[in-house]
Amino acid sequence: MPSDATPDPGVEALVFGQRMKMLRNRRGMSRTVLGGLLDKSPSWVKQVERGILHTPSLSMVLRIAEALRVRDLAELVGCQPIPTELFIGPGHQRLPKVREAINRFPVSSDRQAPTTAYLRSRLTRAWSVRHSSPNHREVIGEFLPELIRDAQLAVRQADTAADRRAAHAVLAEVYGLSQFFLSYQPDSALLWRVCERGLVAAQESEHPHAIGVAAWLAAQAHRDSGHFDAADAITHETIRFLTPLLPEADTEVFAIAGALQFEAGYTAARRGDTAVAWSYWDKARALADRLPPTYFHPITSFSDAIMGAHAVTVAVELHAGGESVRQAEAAASVSIPSRPRRARHRIEEARGYQLDGQPDAALATLEKAFNSAPETIRYNGYARRIVLEESESKSPARRRRAAELAVKIGVLTG
């Protein structure tokens, strides 16, 4: 067998380098791309894969797992199965009831469906509570089961084509809310089912905003699964669909178009394409500038205020530590009204500080994220990775600080 061939996992137990190579090939990722994500050379990746270099340190193993989107570390390191949930948070206590509502297949009902206007008012309330709550999965998990059933019922009982389209628009948004609840929970099949149903409902609605939101969510799901081409295909197609509508569009359609421009930049940054990533950020910035100053999109958070946070994300995904910190400092004076989105921004800042060699600042920023929205950081793999890495720091004070935060977010038991 050629020395560069992919090993047969059935021949013998795979060593770390072989597993890394197999997982990299499964992602369709070159050594150059993986090395770039790890701040290492393609030659370093090749030497690890061939066993010339020994298994890296824990912190590097965690970075490799992040880059390859490994869910269970046993896939990468071998040994007995060790369910780690590094990049998936714990299952929420309300997950079983949400899952049951999604999986039901009601074909008849003796109950009258609520009006779409009433359903939309409930959705508006759900989004508002989500943004204001430190534990947003708890509150939307309480709303979702009945909201899913009622929205499905509204579609089935619609009397006219116009009523059915309106009901489908609501149903698509309910599935979007469900996707926020399900993200980073241990049921990826359920998340994909909701994502696909949301796309179908949005297309049936023929409503530009519903289509844009469903596409925005689907692109995120594909990108987080490592399917960058699929994410780009959805994002770019939807941008082409929305662009001719913008001269006459309302604020929500305008905002979702801006959110999709940023998503295209986000995916480019994950690929390591600096020029394309910042080009799309600029396009999103131009659309955000045309929104009312206090406007905040209720689903995507797209707004003038969020663009600073988006700049931090682009810099972090490009592994530019100094630029990440510079962008974080530039965005420091801007207030993000959503607690979970503000916590997510703090996590991105923490990633930037760690990239820039400032681990104490990274931990301090993660503590701010926890104070803003504890549930957000508990389900965030990047935050969990930073905390685990710093729990092995050579600094006793940093180890203690990281361990305390690890207990708070559920990575370690107290």
CSV table of C-alpha atoms in Angstrom, one decimal:
chain,number,residue,atom,x,y,z
A,1,MET,CA,0.0,0.0,0.0
A,2,PRO,CA,1.4,3.5,-0.8
A,3,SER,CA,2.6,5.3,2.2
A,4,ASP,CA,0.2,8.2,1.5
A,5,ALA,CA,-2.9,5.9,1.1
A,6,THR,CA,-5.9,6.0,3.5
A,7,PRO,CA,-5.6,3.1,5.9
A,8,ASP,CA,-8.2,0.4,6.2
A,9,PRO,CA,-9.7,0.8,9.7
A,10,GLY,CA,-10.6,-2.9,9.6
A,11,VAL,CA,-7.0,-4.1,9.3
A,12,GLU,CA,-5.6,-2.9,12.7
A,13,ALA,CA,-6.3,-0.4,15.4
A,14,LEU,CA,-5.7,3.1,14.0
A,15,VAL,CA,-3.1,5.4,15.6
A,16,PHE,CA,-3.8,9.1,16.2
A,17,GLY,CA,-2.3,10.3,12.9
A,18,GLN,CA,-4.2,7.8,10.8
A,19,ARG,CA,-7.5,8.8,12.5
A,20,MET,CA,-6.7,12.4,11.9
A,21,LYS,CA,-6.1,11.8,8.2
A,22,MET,CA,-9.2,9.7,7.8
A,23,LEU,CA,-11.4,12.4,9.5
A,24,ARG,CA,-9.7,15.1,7.4
A,25,ASN,CA,-10.4,13.2,4.2
A,26,ARG,CA,-14.0,12.6,5.3
A,27,ARG,CA,-14.4,16.4,5.5
A,28,GLY,CA,-12.7,16.9,2.1
A,29,MET,CA,-10.2,19.1,3.7
A,30,SER,CA,-6.6,19.5,2.4
A,31,ARG,CA,-3.6,19.5,4.6
A,32,THR,CA,-3.0,23.1,3.8
A,33,VAL,CA,-6.5,24.1,5.0
A,34,LEU,CA,-6.2,22.0,8.2
A,35,GLY,CA,-2.8,23.4,8.9
A,36,GLY,CA,-4.0,26.9,8.4
A,37,LEU,CA,-6.9,26.4,10.9
A,38,LEU,CA,-4.3,25.1,13.4
A,39,ASP,CA,-1.6,27.7,12.7
A,40,LYS,CA,0.6,24.9,11.5
A,41,SER,CA,2.2,24.1,8.2
A,42,PRO,CA,1.0,21.4,5.8
A,43,SER,CA,4.2,19.6,6.5
A,44,TRP,CA,3.4,19.4,10.2
A,45,VAL,CA,0.0,17.9,9.4
A,46,LYS,CA,1.6,15.4,7.1
A,47,GLN,CA,4.2,14.4,9.8
A,48,VAL,CA,1.5,13.9,12.4
A,49,GLU,CA,-0.6,11.8,10.0
A,50,ARG,CA,2.4,9.6,9.2
A,51,GLY,CA,3.3,9.1,12.8
A,52,ILE,CA,6.7,11.0,12.5
A,53,LEU,CA,5.5,13.3,15.2
A,54,HIS,CA,3.8,11.9,18.2
A,55,THR,CA,0.3,12.6,19.4
A,56,PRO,CA,0.0,16.4,20.1
A,57,SER,CA,-0.8,18.0,23.4
A,58,LEU,CA,-4.3,18.0,24.8
A,59,SER,CA,-4.8,21.6,23.7
A,60,MET,CA,-3.8,20.8,20.2
A,61,VAL,CA,-5.9,17.7,20.1
A,62,LEU,CA,-8.9,19.8,21.1
A,63,ARG,CA,-8.1,22.3,18.3
A,64,ILE,CA,-7.9,19.5,15.8
A,65,ALA,CA,-11.2,18.1,17.0
A,66,GLU,CA,-12.7,21.6,16.6
A,67,ALA,CA,-11.3,22.0,13.1
A,68,LEU,CA,-12.6,18.6,12.0
A,69,ARG,CA,-15.9,19.0,13.8
A,70,VAL,CA,-15.4,15.8,15.8
A,71,ARG,CA,-18.2,15.2,18.2
A,72,ASP,CA,-16.7,12.3,20.2
A,73,LEU,CA,-13.0,12.4,21.0
A,74,ALA,CA,-12.8,8.6,20.7
A,75,GLU,CA,-13.1,9.1,16.9
A,76,LEU,CA,-9.8,11.0,17.0
A,77,VAL,CA,-7.8,9.5,19.8
A,78,GLY,CA,-9.1,5.9,19.7
A,79,CYS,CA,-9.4,3.8,22.9
A,80,GLN,CA,-12.8,2.9,24.4
A,81,PRO,CA,-15.7,5.2,23.4
A,82,ILE,CA,-15.6,8.3,25.5
A,83,PRO,CA,-18.7,10.4,25.0
A,84,THR,CA,-17.3,13.9,25.4
A,85,GLU,CA,-19.9,16.3,24.0
A,86,LEU,CA,-17.1,18.9,23.5
A,87,PHE,CA,-18.9,20.7,20.6
A,88,ILE,CA,-22.4,19.7,21.5
A,89,GLY,CA,-23.9,20.8,24.8
A,90,PRO,CA,-25.9,18.7,27.2
A,91,GLY,CA,-29.5,17.6,26.3
A,92,HIS,CA,-31.9,20.1,27.7
A,93,GLN,CA,-34.6,18.9,30.1
A,94,ARG,CA,-37.3,20.2,27.7
A,95,LEU,CA,-35.8,18.4,24.7
A,96,PRO,CA,-38.0,15.2,25.0
A,97,LYS,CA,-41.2,17.2,24.7
A,98,VAL,CA,-40.0,19.3,21.9
A,99,ARG,CA,-38.8,16.2,20.1
A,100,GLU,CA,-42.2,14.6,20.6
A,101,ALA,CA,-44.0,17.6,19.1
A,102,ILE,CA,-41.8,17.6,16.1
A,103,ASN,CA,-42.0,13.8,15.5
A,104,ARG,CA,-45.8,13.7,15.8
A,105,PHE,CA,-47.8,13.2,12.6
A,106,PRO,CA,-51.3,14.5,13.3
A,107,VAL,CA,-53.6,13.9,10.3
A,108,SER,CA,-56.9,15.0,11.9
A,109,SER,CA,-58.0,17.2,14.7
A,110,ASP,CA,-61.3,18.2,16.3
A,111,ARG,CA,-59.8,21.4,17.5
A,112,GLN,CA,-59.9,24.8,15.7
A,113,ALA,CA,-56.5,26.2,14.7
A,114,PRO,CA,-55.6,29.6,16.1
A,115,THR,CA,-55.5,32.4,13.6
A,116,THR,CA,-52.1,33.2,11.9
A,117,ALA,CA,-52.3,36.7,13.5
A,118,TYR,CA,-52.5,35.1,17.0
A,119,LEU,CA,-49.8,32.7,16.2
A,120,ARG,CA,-47.5,35.5,15.0
A,121,SER,CA,-48.2,37.4,18.2
A,122,ARG,CA,-47.1,34.3,20.2
A,123,LEU,CA,-44.0,34.1,18.0
A,124,THR,CA,-43.1,37.7,18.6
A,125,ARG,CA,-43.5,37.1,22.3
A,126,ALA,CA,-41.2,34.0,22.1
A,127,TRP,CA,-38.5,35.9,20.3
A,128,SER,CA,-38.7,38.8,22.7
A,129,VAL,CA,-38.4,36.5,25.7
A,130,ARG,CA,-35.5,34.6,24.1
A,131,HIS,CA,-33.5,37.8,23.7
A,132,SER,CA,-34.1,39.0,27.3
A,133,SER,CA,-33.6,35.7,29.0
A,134,PRO,CA,-30.3,34.4,30.4
A,135,ASN,CA,-31.6,30.8,29.9
A,136,HIS,CA,-33.3,31.1,26.5
A,137,ARG,CA,-33.6,27.4,25.8
A,138,GLU,CA,-35.6,27.0,29.0
A,139,VAL,CA,-38.2,29.6,28.0
A,140,ILE,CA,-38.5,28.8,24.3
A,141,GLY,CA,-38.5,25.1,25.1
A,142,GLU,CA,-41.7,25.8,27.2
A,143,PHE,CA,-43.4,27.6,24.3
A,144,LEU,CA,-42.4,25.3,21.5
A,145,PRO,CA,-44.4,22.0,21.8
A,146,GLU,CA,-47.8,23.8,21.7
A,147,LEU,CA,-46.6,26.4,19.1
A,148,ILE,CA,-45.4,23.6,16.8
A,149,ARG,CA,-48.8,21.8,17.0
A,150,ASP,CA,-50.8,24.9,16.5
A,151,ALA,CA,-48.8,26.1,13.5
A,152,GLN,CA,-49.1,22.7,11.8
A,153,LEU,CA,-52.8,22.8,12.5
A,154,ALA,CA,-53.1,26.2,10.9
A,155,VAL,CA,-51.6,25.0,7.7
A,156,ARG,CA,-53.9,22.0,7.5
A,157,GLN,CA,-57.0,24.0,8.2
A,158,ALA,CA,-56.3,27.0,5.9
A,159,ASP,CA,-59.3,27.6,3.6
A,160,THR,CA,-57.7,29.6,0.8
A,161,ALA,CA,-54.3,29.7,-1.0
A,162,ALA,CA,-53.5,33.0,0.6
A,163,ASP,CA,-54.3,31.7,4.1
A,164,ARG,CA,-52.2,28.6,3.5
A,165,ARG,CA,-49.2,30.7,2.4
A,166,ALA,CA,-49.5,32.9,5.5
A,167,ALA,CA,-49.8,29.8,7.7
A,168,HIS,CA,-46.7,28.3,6.0
A,169,ALA,CA,-44.7,31.5,6.7
A,170,VAL,CA,-45.6,31.2,10.4
A,171,LEU,CA,-44.8,27.5,10.4
A,172,ALA,CA,-41.4,28.2,8.8
A,173,GLU,CA,-40.6,30.7,11.6
A,174,VAL,CA,-41.7,28.2,14.3
A,175,TYR,CA,-39.3,25.7,12.8
A,176,GLY,CA,-36.6,28.4,12.9
A,177,LEU,CA,-37.3,29.0,16.6
A,178,SER,CA,-37.0,25.3,17.1
A,179,GLN,CA,-33.6,25.2,15.4
A,180,PHE,CA,-32.3,27.8,17.9
A,181,PHE,CA,-33.5,25.5,20.7
A,182,LEU,CA,-32.0,22.4,19.1
A,183,SER,CA,-28.6,23.8,18.1
A,184,TYR,CA,-25.7,22.1,19.9
A,185,GLN,CA,-27.9,19.6,21.6
A,186,PRO,CA,-27.3,15.8,21.2
A,187,ASP,CA,-29.9,15.2,18.5
A,188,SER,CA,-28.5,16.3,15.1
A,189,ALA,CA,-31.0,14.2,13.2
A,190,LEU,CA,-33.8,16.2,14.8
A,191,LEU,CA,-32.1,19.5,14.0
A,192,TRP,CA,-31.7,18.5,10.3
A,193,ARG,CA,-35.4,17.4,10.2
A,194,VAL,CA,-36.5,20.8,11.5
A,195,CYS,CA,-34.1,22.6,9.2
A,196,GLU,CA,-35.5,20.9,6.1
A,197,ARG,CA,-39.1,21.3,7.2
A,198,GLY,CA,-38.4,25.0,7.6
A,199,LEU,CA,-37.1,25.3,4.1
A,200,VAL,CA,-40.1,23.5,2.6
A,201,ALA,CA,-42.6,25.7,4.6
A,202,ALA,CA,-40.8,28.9,3.6
A,203,GLN,CA,-40.9,27.9,-0.1
A,204,GLU,CA,-44.6,27.1,0.2
A,205,SER,CA,-45.2,30.5,1.8
A,206,GLU,CA,-43.6,32.3,-1.2
A,207,HIS,CA,-42.7,35.1,1.3
A,208,PRO,CA,-39.2,36.6,0.8
A,209,HIS,CA,-38.5,37.1,4.5
A,210,ALA,CA,-39.5,33.6,5.4
A,211,ILE,CA,-37.4,32.2,2.6
A,212,GLY,CA,-34.4,34.3,3.7
A,213,VAL,CA,-34.6,33.2,7.3
A,214,ALA,CA,-35.0,29.5,6.4
A,215,ALA,CA,-32.0,29.8,4.1
A,216,TRP,CA,-30.0,31.7,6.8
A,217,LEU,CA,-30.6,28.9,9.3
A,218,ALA,CA,-29.9,26.1,6.7
A,219,ALA,CA,-26.6,27.7,5.7
A,220,GLN,CA,-25.5,27.8,9.4
A,221,ALA,CA,-26.4,24.1,9.8
A,222,HIS,CA,-24.4,23.1,6.8
A,223,ARG,CA,-21.4,25.2,7.7
A,224,ASP,CA,-21.4,23.9,11.3
A,225,SER,CA,-21.4,20.4,9.9
A,226,GLY,CA,-18.4,21.3,7.7
A,227,HIS,CA,-20.4,21.4,4.5
A,228,PHE,CA,-19.0,24.7,3.2
A,229,ASP,CA,-20.0,24.2,-0.4
A,230,ALA,CA,-23.7,23.5,0.6
A,231,ALA,CA,-23.7,26.5,2.9
A,232,ASP,CA,-22.4,28.7,0.1
A,233,ALA,CA,-24.9,27.3,-2.5
A,234,ILE,CA,-27.9,28.1,-0.2
A,235,THR,CA,-26.6,31.6,0.8
A,236,HIS,CA,-25.6,32.8,-2.7
A,237,GLU,CA,-28.8,31.5,-4.3
A,238,THR,CA,-31.0,33.3,-1.7
A,239,ILE,CA,-29.0,36.5,-2.1
A,240,ARG,CA,-29.6,36.3,-5.9
A,241,PHE,CA,-33.3,35.8,-5.2
A,242,LEU,CA,-33.6,38.7,-2.7
A,243,THR,CA,-31.4,41.3,-4.4
A,244,PRO,CA,-33.9,42.4,-7.1
A,245,LEU,CA,-36.5,42.8,-4.4
A,246,LEU,CA,-34.5,45.2,-2.2
A,247,PRO,CA,-35.5,48.5,-3.8
A,248,GLU,CA,-39.1,48.0,-2.7
A,249,ALA,CA,-38.4,45.7,0.3
A,250,ASP,CA,-39.5,46.3,3.8
A,251,THR,CA,-37.0,46.5,6.7
A,252,GLU,CA,-37.2,42.8,7.6
A,253,VAL,CA,-36.4,41.7,4.0
A,254,PHE,CA,-33.6,44.2,3.8
A,255,ALA,CA,-32.2,42.9,7.1
A,256,ILE,CA,-32.3,39.3,6.2
A,257,ALA,CA,-30.5,40.1,3.0
A,258,GLY,CA,-27.8,41.8,5.0
A,259,ALA,CA,-27.6,38.8,7.4
A,260,LEU,CA,-27.1,36.5,4.4
A,261,GLN,CA,-24.3,38.7,3.1
A,262,PHE,CA,-22.6,38.2,6.4
A,263,GLU,CA,-23.2,34.5,6.4
A,264,ALA,CA,-21.4,34.3,3.0
A,265,GLY,CA,-18.5,36.1,4.6
A,266,TYR,CA,-18.5,33.9,7.7
A,267,THR,CA,-18.3,30.7,5.5
A,268,ALA,CA,-15.4,32.3,3.5
A,269,ALA,CA,-13.6,33.0,6.8
A,270,ARG,CA,-14.1,29.4,7.9
A,271,ARG,CA,-12.4,28.4,4.6
A,272,GLY,CA,-9.6,30.8,5.3
A,273,ASP,CA,-10.3,33.1,2.4
A,274,THR,CA,-9.5,36.5,3.9
A,275,ALA,CA,-10.3,38.7,0.9
A,276,VAL,CA,-13.7,37.2,0.2
A,277,ALA,CA,-14.7,37.1,3.9
A,278,TRP,CA,-14.0,40.8,4.4
A,279,SER,CA,-15.6,41.7,1.1
A,280,TYR,CA,-18.9,40.1,2.2
A,281,TRP,CA,-18.6,41.8,5.6
A,282,ASP,CA,-18.4,45.1,3.7
A,283,LYS,CA,-21.5,44.3,1.7
A,284,ALA,CA,-23.4,43.4,4.9
A,285,ARG,CA,-22.1,46.7,6.5
A,286,ALA,CA,-23.5,48.7,3.6
A,287,LEU,CA,-26.9,47.2,4.1
A,288,ALA,CA,-26.8,47.6,7.9
A,289,ASP,CA,-26.0,51.3,7.4
A,290,ARG,CA,-29.3,51.7,5.6
A,291,LEU,CA,-31.3,50.3,8.5
A,292,PRO,CA,-32.9,52.5,11.2
A,293,PRO,CA,-30.3,53.1,13.9
A,294,THR,CA,-32.2,51.3,16.6
A,295,TYR,CA,-33.4,48.4,14.4
A,296,PHE,CA,-32.6,44.9,15.6
A,297,HIS,CA,-33.8,41.9,13.5
A,298,PRO,CA,-35.7,39.6,15.9
A,299,ILE,CA,-34.3,36.3,14.5
A,300,THR,CA,-30.8,37.0,13.1
A,301,SER,CA,-29.9,40.0,15.3
A,302,PHE,CA,-28.8,41.7,12.1
A,303,SER,CA,-28.5,45.5,12.8
A,304,ASP,CA,-26.0,48.3,12.8
A,305,ALA,CA,-25.0,47.4,16.3
A,306,ILE,CA,-24.1,43.8,15.4
A,307,MET,CA,-21.6,44.6,12.7
A,308,GLY,CA,-18.8,45.1,15.2
A,309,ALA,CA,-19.5,41.7,16.7
A,310,HIS,CA,-19.5,40.2,13.2
A,311,ALA,CA,-16.1,41.8,12.5
A,312,VAL,CA,-14.7,40.0,15.5
A,313,THR,CA,-16.1,36.7,14.3
A,314,VAL,CA,-14.6,37.1,10.8
A,315,ALA,CA,-11.2,37.9,12.4
A,316,VAL,CA,-11.4,34.9,14.8
A,317,GLU,CA,-12.4,32.5,12.0
A,318,LEU,CA,-9.4,33.7,10.0
A,319,HIS,CA,-7.2,33.0,13.1
A,320,ALA,CA,-6.0,36.6,13.2
A,321,GLY,CA,-5.6,37.1,16.9
A,322,GLY,CA,-4.3,40.7,16.9
A,323,GLU,CA,-7.1,41.8,14.4
A,324,SER,CA,-9.7,40.0,16.6
A,325,VAL,CA,-8.7,42.0,19.6
A,326,ARG,CA,-8.6,45.2,17.7
A,327,GLN,CA,-12.1,44.6,16.4
A,328,ALA,CA,-13.3,43.7,19.9
A,329,GLU,CA,-11.9,46.9,21.3
A,330,ALA,CA,-13.6,48.8,18.4
A,331,ALA,CA,-16.9,47.2,19.2
A,332,ALA,CA,-16.6,47.6,23.0
A,333,SER,CA,-18.9,50.7,23.2
A,334,VAL,CA,-21.8,49.1,21.2
A,335,SER,CA,-24.6,47.6,23.2
A,336,ILE,CA,-26.1,44.4,21.9
A,337,PRO,CA,-29.7,44.2,23.2
A,338,SER,CA,-30.0,40.4,23.1
A,339,ARG,CA,-28.5,38.5,26.1
A,340,PRO,CA,-27.7,35.3,24.3
A,341,ARG,CA,-26.3,37.2,21.3
A,342,ARG,CA,-24.3,39.3,23.7
A,343,ALA,CA,-22.9,36.2,25.3
A,344,ARG,CA,-22.1,34.7,22.0
A,345,HIS,CA,-20.1,37.9,21.1
A,346,ARG,CA,-18.2,37.6,24.4
A,347,ILE,CA,-17.2,34.0,23.5
A,348,GLU,CA,-15.9,35.2,20.1
A,349,GLU,CA,-13.9,37.9,21.9
A,350,ALA,CA,-12.5,35.2,24.2
A,351,ARG,CA,-11.4,33.2,21.2
A,352,GLY,CA,-9.7,36.3,19.9
A,353,TYR,CA,-7.8,36.9,23.2
A,354,GLN,CA,-6.7,33.3,23.3
A,355,LEU,CA,-5.5,33.5,19.7
A,356,ASP,CA,-3.6,36.6,20.7
A,357,GLY,CA,-1.9,34.9,23.6
A,358,GLN,CA,-4.0,36.5,26.3
A,359,PRO,CA,-5.5,33.6,28.2
A,360,ASP,CA,-6.3,35.6,31.3
A,361,ALA,CA,-8.3,38.1,29.2
A,362,ALA,CA,-10.0,35.1,27.5
A,363,LEU,CA,-11.2,33.6,30.8
A,364,ALA,CA,-12.3,37.0,32.1
A,365,THR,CA,-14.4,37.5,28.9
A,366,LEU,CA,-15.9,34.0,29.2
A,367,GLU,CA,-17.0,34.9,32.7
A,368,LYS,CA,-18.8,38.0,31.3
A,369,ALA,CA,-20.5,35.6,28.8
A,370,PHE,CA,-21.6,33.4,31.6
A,371,ASN,CA,-23.0,36.4,33.5
A,372,SER,CA,-24.9,37.5,30.4
A,373,ALA,CA,-26.4,34.2,29.4
A,374,PRO,CA,-25.3,31.0,31.3
A,375,GLU,CA,-27.1,28.7,28.9
A,376,THR,CA,-25.3,30.1,25.8
A,377,ILE,CA,-21.8,29.3,27.1
A,378,ARG,CA,-22.9,25.9,28.4
A,379,TYR,CA,-23.8,24.9,24.9
A,380,ASN,CA,-20.8,26.5,23.1
A,381,GLY,CA,-18.0,24.2,22.1
A,382,TYR,CA,-15.5,27.0,21.6
A,383,ALA,CA,-16.0,28.2,25.2
A,384,ARG,CA,-15.8,24.7,26.5
A,385,ARG,CA,-12.5,24.1,24.6
A,386,ILE,CA,-10.9,27.2,26.0
A,387,VAL,CA,-11.9,26.4,29.5
A,388,LEU,CA,-10.6,22.8,29.2
A,389,GLU,CA,-7.3,24.0,27.8
A,390,GLU,CA,-6.7,26.6,30.5
A,391,SER,CA,-7.6,24.1,33.2
A,392,GLU,CA,-4.2,22.5,32.4
A,393,SER,CA,-2.3,25.9,32.4
A,394,LYS,CA,1.1,26.0,34.1
A,395,SER,CA,-0.3,29.0,36.1
A,396,PRO,CA,-2.0,27.8,39.3
A,397,ALA,CA,-4.2,30.9,39.4
A,398,ARG,CA,-5.3,30.4,35.8
A,399,ARG,CA,-5.9,26.7,36.4
A,400,ARG,CA,-8.1,27.5,39.4
A,401,ARG,CA,-10.0,30.2,37.5
A,402,ALA,CA,-10.6,27.9,34.6
A,403,ALA,CA,-11.7,25.0,36.9
A,404,GLU,CA,-14.2,27.2,38.6
A,405,LEU,CA,-15.7,28.3,35.3
A,406,ALA,CA,-15.6,24.6,34.1
A,407,VAL,CA,-17.8,23.7,37.0
A,408,LYS,CA,-20.2,26.5,36.3
A,409,ILE,CA,-20.7,25.6,32.7
A,410,GLY,CA,-20.9,21.8,33.4
A,411,VAL,CA,-17.6,20.7,31.9
A,412,LEU,CA,-16.5,19.5,35.3
A,413,THR,CA,-18.4,18.5,38.4
A,414,GLY,CA,-17.9,20.5,41.6
